[in-house]
PDB file of C-alpha atoms in Angstrom:
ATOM      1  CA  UNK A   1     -12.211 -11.135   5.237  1.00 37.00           C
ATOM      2  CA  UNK A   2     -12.874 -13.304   8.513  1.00 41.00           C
ATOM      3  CA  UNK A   3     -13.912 -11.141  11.203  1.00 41.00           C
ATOM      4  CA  UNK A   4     -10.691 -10.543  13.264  1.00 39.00           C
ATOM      5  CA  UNK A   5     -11.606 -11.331  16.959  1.00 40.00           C
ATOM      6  CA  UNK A   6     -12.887 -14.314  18.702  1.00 41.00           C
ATOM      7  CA  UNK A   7     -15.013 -13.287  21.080  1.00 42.00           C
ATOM      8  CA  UNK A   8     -16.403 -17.103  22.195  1.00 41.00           C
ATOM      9  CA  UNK A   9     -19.766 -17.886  23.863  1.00 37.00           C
ATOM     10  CA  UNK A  10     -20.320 -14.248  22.142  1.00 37.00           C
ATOM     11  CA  UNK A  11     -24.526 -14.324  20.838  1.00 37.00           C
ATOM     12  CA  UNK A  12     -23.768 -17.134  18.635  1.00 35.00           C
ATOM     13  CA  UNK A  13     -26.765 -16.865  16.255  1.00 34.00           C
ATOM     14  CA  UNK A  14     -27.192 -12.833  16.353  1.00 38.00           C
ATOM     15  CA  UNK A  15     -29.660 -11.242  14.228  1.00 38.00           C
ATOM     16  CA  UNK A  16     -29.507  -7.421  13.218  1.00 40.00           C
ATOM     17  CA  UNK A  17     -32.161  -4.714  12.696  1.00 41.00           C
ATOM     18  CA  UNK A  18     -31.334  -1.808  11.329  1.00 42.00           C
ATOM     19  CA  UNK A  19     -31.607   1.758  13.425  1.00 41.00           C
ATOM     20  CA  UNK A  20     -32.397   5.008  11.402  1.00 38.00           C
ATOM     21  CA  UNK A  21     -29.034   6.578  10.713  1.00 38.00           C
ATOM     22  CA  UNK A  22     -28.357   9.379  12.739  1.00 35.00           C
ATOM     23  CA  UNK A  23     -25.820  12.368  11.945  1.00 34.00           C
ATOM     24  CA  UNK A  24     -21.938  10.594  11.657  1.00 36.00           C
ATOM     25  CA  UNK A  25     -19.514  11.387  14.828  1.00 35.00           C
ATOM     26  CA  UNK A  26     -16.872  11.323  12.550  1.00 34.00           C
ATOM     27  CA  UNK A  27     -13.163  11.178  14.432  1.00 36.00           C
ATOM     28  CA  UNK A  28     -10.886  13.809  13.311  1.00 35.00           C
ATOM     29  CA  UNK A  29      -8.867  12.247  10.092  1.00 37.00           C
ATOM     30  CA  UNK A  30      -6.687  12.890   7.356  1.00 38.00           C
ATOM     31  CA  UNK A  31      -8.319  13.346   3.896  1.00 39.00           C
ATOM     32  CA  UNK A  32      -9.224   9.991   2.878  1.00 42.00           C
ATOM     33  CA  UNK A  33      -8.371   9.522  -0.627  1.00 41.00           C
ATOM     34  CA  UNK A  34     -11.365   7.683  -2.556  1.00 42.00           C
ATOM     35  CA  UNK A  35     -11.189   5.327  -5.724  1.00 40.00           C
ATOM     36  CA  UNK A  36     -12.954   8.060  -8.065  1.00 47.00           C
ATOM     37  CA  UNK A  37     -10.644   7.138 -11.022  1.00 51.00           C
ATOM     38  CA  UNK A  38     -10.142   3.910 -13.095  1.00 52.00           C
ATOM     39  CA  UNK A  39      -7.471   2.053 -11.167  1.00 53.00           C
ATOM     40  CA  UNK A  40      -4.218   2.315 -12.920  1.00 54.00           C
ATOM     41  CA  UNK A  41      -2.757  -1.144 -13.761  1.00 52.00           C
ATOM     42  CA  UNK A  42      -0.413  -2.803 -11.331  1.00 50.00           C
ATOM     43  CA  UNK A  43       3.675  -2.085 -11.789  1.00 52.00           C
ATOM     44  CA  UNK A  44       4.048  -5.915 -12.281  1.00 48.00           C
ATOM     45  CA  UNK A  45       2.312  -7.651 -14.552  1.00 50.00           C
ATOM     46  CA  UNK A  46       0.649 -10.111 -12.701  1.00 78.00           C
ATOM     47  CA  UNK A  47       0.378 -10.891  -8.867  1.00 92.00           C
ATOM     48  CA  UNK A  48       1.297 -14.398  -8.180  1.00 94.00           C
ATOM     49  CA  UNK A  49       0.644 -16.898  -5.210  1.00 95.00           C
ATOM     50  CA  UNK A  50       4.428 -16.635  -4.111  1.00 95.00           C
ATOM     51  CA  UNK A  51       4.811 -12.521  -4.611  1.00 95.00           C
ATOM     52  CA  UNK A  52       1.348 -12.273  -2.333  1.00 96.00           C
ATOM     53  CA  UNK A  53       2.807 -14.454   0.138  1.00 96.00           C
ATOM     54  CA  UNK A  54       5.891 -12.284  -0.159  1.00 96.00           C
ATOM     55  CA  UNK A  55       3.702  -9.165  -0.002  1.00 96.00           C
ATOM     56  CA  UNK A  56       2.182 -10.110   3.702  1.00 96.00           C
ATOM     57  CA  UNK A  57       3.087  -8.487   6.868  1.00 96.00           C
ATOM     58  CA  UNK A  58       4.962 -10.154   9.256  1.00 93.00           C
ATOM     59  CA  UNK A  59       5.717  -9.705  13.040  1.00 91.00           C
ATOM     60  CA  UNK A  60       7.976  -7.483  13.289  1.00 89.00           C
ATOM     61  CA  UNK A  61       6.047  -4.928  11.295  1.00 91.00           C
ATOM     62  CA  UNK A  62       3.329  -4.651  14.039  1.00 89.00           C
ATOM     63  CA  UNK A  63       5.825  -4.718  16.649  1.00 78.00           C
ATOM     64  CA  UNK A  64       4.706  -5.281  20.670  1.00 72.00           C
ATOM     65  CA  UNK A  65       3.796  -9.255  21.115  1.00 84.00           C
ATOM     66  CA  UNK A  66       1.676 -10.281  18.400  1.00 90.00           C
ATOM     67  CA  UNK A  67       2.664 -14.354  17.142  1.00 89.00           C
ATOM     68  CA  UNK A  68       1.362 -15.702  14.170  1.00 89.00           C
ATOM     69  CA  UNK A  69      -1.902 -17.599  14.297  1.00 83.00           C
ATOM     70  CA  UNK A  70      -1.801 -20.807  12.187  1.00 81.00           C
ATOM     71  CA  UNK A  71      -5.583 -20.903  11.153  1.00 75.00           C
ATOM     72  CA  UNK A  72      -6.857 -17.465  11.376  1.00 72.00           C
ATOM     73  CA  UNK A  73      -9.243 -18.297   8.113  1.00 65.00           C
ATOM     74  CA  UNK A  74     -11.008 -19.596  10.725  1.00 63.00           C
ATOM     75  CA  UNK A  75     -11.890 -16.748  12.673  1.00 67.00           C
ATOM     76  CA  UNK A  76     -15.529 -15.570  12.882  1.00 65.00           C
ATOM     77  CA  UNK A  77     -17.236 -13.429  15.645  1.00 62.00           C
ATOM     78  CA  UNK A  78     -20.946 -14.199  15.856  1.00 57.00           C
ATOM     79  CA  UNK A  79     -21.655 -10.548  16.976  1.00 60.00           C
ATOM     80  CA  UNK A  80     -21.015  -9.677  13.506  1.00 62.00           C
ATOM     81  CA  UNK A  81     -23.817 -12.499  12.402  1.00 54.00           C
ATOM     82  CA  UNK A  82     -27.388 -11.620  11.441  1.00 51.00           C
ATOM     83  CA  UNK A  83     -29.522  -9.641   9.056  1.00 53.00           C
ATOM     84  CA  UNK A  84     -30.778  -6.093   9.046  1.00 56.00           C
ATOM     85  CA  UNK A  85     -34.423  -5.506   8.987  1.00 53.00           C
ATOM     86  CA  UNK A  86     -35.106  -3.687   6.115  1.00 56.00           C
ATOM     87  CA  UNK A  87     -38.238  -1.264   6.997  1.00 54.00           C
ATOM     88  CA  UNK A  88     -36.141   0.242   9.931  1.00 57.00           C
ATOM     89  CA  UNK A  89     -34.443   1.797   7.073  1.00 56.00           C
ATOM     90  CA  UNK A  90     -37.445   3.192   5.307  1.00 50.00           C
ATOM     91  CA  UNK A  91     -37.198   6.718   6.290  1.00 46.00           C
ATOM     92  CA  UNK A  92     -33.741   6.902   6.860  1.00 50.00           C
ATOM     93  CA  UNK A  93     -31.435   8.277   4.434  1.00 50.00           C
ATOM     94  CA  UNK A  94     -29.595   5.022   3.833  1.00 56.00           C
ATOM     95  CA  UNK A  95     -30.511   1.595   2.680  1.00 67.00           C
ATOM     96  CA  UNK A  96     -30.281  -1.410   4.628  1.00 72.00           C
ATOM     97  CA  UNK A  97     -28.566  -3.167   2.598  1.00 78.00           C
ATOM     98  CA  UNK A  98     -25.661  -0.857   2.870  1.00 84.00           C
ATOM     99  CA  UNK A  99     -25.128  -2.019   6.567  1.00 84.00           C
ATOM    100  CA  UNK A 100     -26.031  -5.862   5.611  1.00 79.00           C
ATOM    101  CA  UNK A 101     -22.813  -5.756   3.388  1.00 86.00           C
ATOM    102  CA  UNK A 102     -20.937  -4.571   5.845  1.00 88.00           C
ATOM    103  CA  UNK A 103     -21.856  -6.846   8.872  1.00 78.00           C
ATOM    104  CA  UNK A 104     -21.212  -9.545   6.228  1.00 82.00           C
ATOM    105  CA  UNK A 105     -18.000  -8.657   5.048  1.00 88.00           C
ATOM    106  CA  UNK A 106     -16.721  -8.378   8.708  1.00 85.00           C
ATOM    107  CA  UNK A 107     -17.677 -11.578   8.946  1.00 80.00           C
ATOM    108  CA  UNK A 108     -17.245 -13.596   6.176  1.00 81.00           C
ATOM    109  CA  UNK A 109     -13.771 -12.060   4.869  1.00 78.00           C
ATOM    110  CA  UNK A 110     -15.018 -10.145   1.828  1.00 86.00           C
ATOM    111  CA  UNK A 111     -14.253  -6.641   2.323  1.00 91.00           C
ATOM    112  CA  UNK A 112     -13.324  -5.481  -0.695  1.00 95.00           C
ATOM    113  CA  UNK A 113     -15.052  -8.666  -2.402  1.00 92.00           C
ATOM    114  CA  UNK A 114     -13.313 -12.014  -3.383  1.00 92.00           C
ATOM    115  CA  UNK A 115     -10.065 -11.575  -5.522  1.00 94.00           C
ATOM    116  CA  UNK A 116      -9.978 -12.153  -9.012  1.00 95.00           C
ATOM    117  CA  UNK A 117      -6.559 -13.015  -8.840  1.00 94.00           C
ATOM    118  CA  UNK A 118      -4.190 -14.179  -6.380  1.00 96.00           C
ATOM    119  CA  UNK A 119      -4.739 -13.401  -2.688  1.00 96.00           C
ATOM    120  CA  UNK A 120      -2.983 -14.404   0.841  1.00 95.00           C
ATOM    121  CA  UNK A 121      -3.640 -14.134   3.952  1.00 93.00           C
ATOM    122  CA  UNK A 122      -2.297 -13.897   7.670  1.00 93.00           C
ATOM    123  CA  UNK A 123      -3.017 -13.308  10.972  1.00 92.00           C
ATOM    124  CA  UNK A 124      -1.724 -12.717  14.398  1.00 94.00           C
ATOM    125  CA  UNK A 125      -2.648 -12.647  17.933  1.00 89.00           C
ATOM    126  CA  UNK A 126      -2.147 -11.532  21.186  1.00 88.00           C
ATOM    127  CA  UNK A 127      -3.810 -11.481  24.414  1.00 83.00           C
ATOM    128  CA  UNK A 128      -7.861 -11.371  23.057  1.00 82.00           C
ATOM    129  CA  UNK A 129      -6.674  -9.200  19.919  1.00 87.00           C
ATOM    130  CA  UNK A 130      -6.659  -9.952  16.523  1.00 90.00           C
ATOM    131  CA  UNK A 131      -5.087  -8.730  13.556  1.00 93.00           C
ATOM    132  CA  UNK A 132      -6.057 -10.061   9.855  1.00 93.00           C
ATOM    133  CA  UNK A 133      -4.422  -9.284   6.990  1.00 96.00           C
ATOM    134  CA  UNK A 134      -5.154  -9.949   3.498  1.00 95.00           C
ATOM    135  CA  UNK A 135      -3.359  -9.114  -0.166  1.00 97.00           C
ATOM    136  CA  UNK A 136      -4.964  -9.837  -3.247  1.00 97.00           C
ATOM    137  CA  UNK A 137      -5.071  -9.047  -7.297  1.00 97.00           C
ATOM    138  CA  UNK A 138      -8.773  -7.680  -8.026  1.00 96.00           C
ATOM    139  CA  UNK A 139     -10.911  -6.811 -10.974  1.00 95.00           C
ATOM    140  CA  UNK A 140     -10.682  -3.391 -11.332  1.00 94.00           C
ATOM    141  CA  UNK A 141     -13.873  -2.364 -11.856  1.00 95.00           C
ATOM    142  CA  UNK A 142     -14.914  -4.302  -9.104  1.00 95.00           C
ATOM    143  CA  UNK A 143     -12.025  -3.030  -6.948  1.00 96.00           C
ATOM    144  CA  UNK A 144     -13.102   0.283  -7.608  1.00 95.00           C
ATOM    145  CA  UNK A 145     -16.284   0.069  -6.655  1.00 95.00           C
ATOM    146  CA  UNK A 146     -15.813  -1.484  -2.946  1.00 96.00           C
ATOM    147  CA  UNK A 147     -13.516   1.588  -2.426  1.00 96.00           C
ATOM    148  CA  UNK A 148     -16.200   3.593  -2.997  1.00 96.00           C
ATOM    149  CA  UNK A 149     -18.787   2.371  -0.868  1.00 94.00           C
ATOM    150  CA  UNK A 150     -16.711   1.707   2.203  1.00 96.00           C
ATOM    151  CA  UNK A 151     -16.220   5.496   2.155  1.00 95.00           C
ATOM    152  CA  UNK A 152     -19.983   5.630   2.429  1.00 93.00           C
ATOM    153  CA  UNK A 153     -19.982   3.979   5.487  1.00 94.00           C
ATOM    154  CA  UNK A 154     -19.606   6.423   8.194  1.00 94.00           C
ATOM    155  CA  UNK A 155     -22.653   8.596   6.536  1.00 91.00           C
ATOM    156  CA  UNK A 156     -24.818   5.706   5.452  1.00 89.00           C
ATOM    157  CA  UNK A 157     -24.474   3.327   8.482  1.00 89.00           C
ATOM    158  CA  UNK A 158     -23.090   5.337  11.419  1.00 89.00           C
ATOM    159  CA  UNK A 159     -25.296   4.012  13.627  1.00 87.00           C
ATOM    160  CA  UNK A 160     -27.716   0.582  13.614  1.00 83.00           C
ATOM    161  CA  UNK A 161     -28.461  -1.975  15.873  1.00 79.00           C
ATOM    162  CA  UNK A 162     -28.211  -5.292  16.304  1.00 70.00           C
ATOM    163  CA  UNK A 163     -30.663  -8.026  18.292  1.00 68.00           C
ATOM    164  CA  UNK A 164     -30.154 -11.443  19.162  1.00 61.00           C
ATOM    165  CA  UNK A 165     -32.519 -14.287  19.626  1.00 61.00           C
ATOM    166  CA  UNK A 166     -33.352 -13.295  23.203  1.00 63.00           C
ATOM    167  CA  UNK A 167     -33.958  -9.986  21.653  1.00 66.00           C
ATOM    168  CA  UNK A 168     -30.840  -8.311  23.478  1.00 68.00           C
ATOM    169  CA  UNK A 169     -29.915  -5.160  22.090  1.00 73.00           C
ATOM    170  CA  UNK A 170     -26.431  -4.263  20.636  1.00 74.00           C
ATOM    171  CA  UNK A 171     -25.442  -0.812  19.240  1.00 80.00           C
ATOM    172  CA  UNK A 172     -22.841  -0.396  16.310  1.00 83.00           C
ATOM    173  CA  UNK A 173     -20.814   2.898  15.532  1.00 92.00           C
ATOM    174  CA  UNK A 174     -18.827   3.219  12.284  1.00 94.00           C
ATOM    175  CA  UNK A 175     -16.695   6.377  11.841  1.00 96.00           C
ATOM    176  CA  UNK A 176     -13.957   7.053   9.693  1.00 97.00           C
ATOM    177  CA  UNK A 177     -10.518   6.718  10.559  1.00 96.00           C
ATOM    178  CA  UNK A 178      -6.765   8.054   9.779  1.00 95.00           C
ATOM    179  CA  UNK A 179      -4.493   5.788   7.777  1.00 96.00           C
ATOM    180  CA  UNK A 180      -0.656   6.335   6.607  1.00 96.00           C
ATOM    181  CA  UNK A 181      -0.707   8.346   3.185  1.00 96.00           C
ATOM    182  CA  UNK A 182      -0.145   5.324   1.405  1.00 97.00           C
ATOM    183  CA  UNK A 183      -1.524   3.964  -1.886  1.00 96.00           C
ATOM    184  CA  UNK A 184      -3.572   5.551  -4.729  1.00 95.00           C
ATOM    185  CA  UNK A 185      -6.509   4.903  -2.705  1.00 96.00           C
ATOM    186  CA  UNK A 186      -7.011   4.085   1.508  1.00 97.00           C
ATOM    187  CA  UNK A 187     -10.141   3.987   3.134  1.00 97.00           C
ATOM    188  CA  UNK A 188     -10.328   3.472   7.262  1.00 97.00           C
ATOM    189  CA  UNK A 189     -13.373   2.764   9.609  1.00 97.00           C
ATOM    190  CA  UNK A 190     -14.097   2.181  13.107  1.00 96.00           C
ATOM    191  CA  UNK A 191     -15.912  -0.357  13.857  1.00 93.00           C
ATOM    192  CA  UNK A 192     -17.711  -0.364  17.786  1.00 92.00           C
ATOM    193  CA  UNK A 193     -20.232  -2.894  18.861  1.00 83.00           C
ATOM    194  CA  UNK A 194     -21.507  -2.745  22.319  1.00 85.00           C
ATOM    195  CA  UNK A 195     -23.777  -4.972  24.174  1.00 78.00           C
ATOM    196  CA  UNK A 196     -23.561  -7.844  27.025  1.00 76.00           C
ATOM    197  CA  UNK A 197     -22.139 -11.012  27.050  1.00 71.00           C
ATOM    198  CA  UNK A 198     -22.995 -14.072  29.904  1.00 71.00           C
ATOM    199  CA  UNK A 199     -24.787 -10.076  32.011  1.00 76.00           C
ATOM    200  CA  UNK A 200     -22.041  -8.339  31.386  1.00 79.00           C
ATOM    201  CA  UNK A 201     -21.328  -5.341  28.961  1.00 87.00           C
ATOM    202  CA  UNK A 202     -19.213  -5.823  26.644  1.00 83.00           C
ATOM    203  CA  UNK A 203     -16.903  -3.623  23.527  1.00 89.00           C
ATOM    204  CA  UNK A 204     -16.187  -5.140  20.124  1.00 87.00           C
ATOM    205  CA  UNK A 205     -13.713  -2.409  19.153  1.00 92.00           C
ATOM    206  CA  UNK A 206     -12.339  -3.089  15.486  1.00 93.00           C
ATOM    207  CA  UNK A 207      -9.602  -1.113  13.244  1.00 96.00           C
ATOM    208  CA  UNK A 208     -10.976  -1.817   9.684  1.00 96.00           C
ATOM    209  CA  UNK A 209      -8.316  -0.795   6.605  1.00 97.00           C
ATOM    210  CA  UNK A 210      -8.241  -1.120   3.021  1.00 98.00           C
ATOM    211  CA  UNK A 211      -5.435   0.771   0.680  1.00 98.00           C
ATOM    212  CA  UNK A 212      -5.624   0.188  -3.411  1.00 97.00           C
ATOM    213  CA  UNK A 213      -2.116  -0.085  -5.067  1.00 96.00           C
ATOM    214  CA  UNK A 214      -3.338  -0.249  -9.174  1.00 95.00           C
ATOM    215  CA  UNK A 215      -5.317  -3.183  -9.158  1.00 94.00           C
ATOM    216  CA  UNK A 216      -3.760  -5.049  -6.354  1.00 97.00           C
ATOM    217  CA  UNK A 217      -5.176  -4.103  -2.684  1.00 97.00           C
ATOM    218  CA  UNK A 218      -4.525  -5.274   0.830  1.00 98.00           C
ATOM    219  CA  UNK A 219      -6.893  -4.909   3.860  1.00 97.00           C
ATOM    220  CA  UNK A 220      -6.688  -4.805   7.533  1.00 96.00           C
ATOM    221  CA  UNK A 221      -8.686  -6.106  10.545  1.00 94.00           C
ATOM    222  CA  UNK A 222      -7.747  -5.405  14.091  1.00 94.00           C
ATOM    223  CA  UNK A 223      -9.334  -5.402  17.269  1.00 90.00           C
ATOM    224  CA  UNK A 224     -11.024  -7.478  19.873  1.00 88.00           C
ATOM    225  CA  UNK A 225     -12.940  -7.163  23.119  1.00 85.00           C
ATOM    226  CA  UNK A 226      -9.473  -5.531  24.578  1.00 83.00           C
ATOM    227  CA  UNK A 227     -10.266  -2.664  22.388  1.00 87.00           C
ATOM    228  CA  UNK A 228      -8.084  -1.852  19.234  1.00 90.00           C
ATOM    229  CA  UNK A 229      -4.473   0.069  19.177  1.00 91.00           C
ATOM    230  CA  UNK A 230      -4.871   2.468  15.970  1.00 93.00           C
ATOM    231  CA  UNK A 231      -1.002   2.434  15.936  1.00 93.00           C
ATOM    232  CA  UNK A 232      -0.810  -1.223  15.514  1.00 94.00           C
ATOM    233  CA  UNK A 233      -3.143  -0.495  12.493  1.00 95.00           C
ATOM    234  CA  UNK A 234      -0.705   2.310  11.564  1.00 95.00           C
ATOM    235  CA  UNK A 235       2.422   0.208  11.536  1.00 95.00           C
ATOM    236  CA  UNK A 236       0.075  -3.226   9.345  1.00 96.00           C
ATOM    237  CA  UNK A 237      -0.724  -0.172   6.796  1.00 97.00           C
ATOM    238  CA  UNK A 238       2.420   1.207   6.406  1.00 96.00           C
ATOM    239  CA  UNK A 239       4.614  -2.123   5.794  1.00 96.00           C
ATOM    240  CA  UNK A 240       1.972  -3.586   4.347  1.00 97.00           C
ATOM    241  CA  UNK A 241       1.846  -0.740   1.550  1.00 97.00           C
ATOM    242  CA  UNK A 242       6.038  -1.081   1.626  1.00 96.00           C
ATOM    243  CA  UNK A 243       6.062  -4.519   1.054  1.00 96.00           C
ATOM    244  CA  UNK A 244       3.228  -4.960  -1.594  1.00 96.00           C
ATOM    245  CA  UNK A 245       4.946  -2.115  -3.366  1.00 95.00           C
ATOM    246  CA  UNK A 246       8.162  -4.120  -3.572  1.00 95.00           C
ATOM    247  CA  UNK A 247       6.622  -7.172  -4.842  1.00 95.00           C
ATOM    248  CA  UNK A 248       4.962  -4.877  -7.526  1.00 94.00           C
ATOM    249  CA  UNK A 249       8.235  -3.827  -8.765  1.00 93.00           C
ATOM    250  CA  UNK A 250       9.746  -7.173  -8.828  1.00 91.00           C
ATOM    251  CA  UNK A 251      11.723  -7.780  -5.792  1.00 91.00           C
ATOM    252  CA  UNK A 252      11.477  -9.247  -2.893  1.00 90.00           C
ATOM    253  CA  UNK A 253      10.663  -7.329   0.019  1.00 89.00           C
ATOM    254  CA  UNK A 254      14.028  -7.237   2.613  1.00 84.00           C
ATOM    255  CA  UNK A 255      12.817  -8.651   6.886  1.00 78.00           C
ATOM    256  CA  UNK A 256      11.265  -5.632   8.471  1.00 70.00           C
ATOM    257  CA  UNK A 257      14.133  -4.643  11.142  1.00 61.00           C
ATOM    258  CA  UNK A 258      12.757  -5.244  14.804  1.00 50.00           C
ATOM    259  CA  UNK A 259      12.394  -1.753  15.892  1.00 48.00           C
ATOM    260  CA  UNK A 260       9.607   0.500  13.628  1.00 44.00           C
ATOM    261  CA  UNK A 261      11.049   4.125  13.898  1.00 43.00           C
TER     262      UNK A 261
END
């Protein structure tokens, strides 16, 4: 997926090197149910452009005052740019590459790698916050896979750094996160890079989701330099996983009322 914030004059050409991991500050969560079994096949048969259009989120399901962005495939926050210096990783207990895929699918839209199928996309905005939101058919091997290794993120990159081309520091955090029991599979991160921006500091705070429904899958990107709401996360996870479910059986998924209980 595109990166979900913004965050303009933001270190446009950033370049990362990798810090030694360090023991995972994990947030208190809900079991996390991983993608340890061959993904069952999808109720319907096949995911099709209109039934993943039908399958996104809309407004009301995130409540507060998000609006619909018109080009949110655009989106890209160069904070999220660079590459990770391998030998910092060299007597740490993860690879660099690990944290390389990461930074890259944050920024380049790819979380759970480019559907094989189908896929649409929306996003929304409000204030400096952004929320991204992607539904796709995958391979299922593939799909399988990507579930995997996000759950290895909190161990194997809870902590690296990034540096720019002035050689300005930045420090990224990536614990795990709660989602809605939703799915056969769900996997949540949280994503914080700090550094400054024109002298002053600044907090990329970003709500990261991805929930497997047989071999169809949605993800979830939310945050910005305002910080991220985990309930707005919550409330994409929860209608998203309604909604994609629907499609899967063959209807079509009724407007989300305007009031989430």
């Amino acid at each position: 997926m595109t990166a979900v914030v913004a965050t303009g004059t933001l270190l446009a050409t950033a370049a990362c090197s990798g810090g030694q991991s360090a023991p995972a500050a994990r947030q208190s969560a809900a079991p996390v149910r991983q993608a340890e079994d061959s993904p069952s096949p999808s109720p319907s048969a096949t995911l099709t452009g209109k039934s993943a259009r039908e399958a996104l989120i809309t407004e009301a399901d995130i409540e507060e005052q998000w609006s619909k962005a018109k080009d949110p495939g655009s989106w890209r926050d160069s904070l999220l740019l660079g590459q990770v210096d391998a030998a910092e990783f060299l007597t740490g207990k993860s690879d660099a590459k690990e944290c390389q895929g990461l930074v890259d699918a944050l920024y380049d839209d790819t979380l759970l790698g480019k559907p094989s199928g189908p896929s649409a996309l929306a996003g929304f905005q409000q204030g400096e916050q952004r929320l991204l939101y992607q539904v796709g058919a995958y391979d299922s091997t593939d799909l399988q896979k990507s579930m995997k290794w996000l759950g290895t993120l909190p161990e194997s990159c809870d902590t690296f750094t990034l540096t720019g081309e002035g050689g300005g520091k930045r420090s990224v955090e990536v614990v795990e996160a709660s989602l809605p029991k939703v799915g056969e599979a769900r996997q949540g991160l949280s994503v914080r890079v700090k550094g400054d921006s024109d002298g002053q500091p600044v907090t990329l705070s970003l709500d990261v989701a991805a929930v497997r429904m047989g071999t169809d899958a949605f993800t979830v990107m939310n945050g910005g330099v305002d910080g991220a709401d985990p309930s707005t996360t919550k409330n994409a996870v929860q209608q998203g996983a309604h909604r994609l479910e629907e499609v899967q059986a063959g209807r079509t998924p009724a407007p989300t009322p305007s009031t989430i209980e």
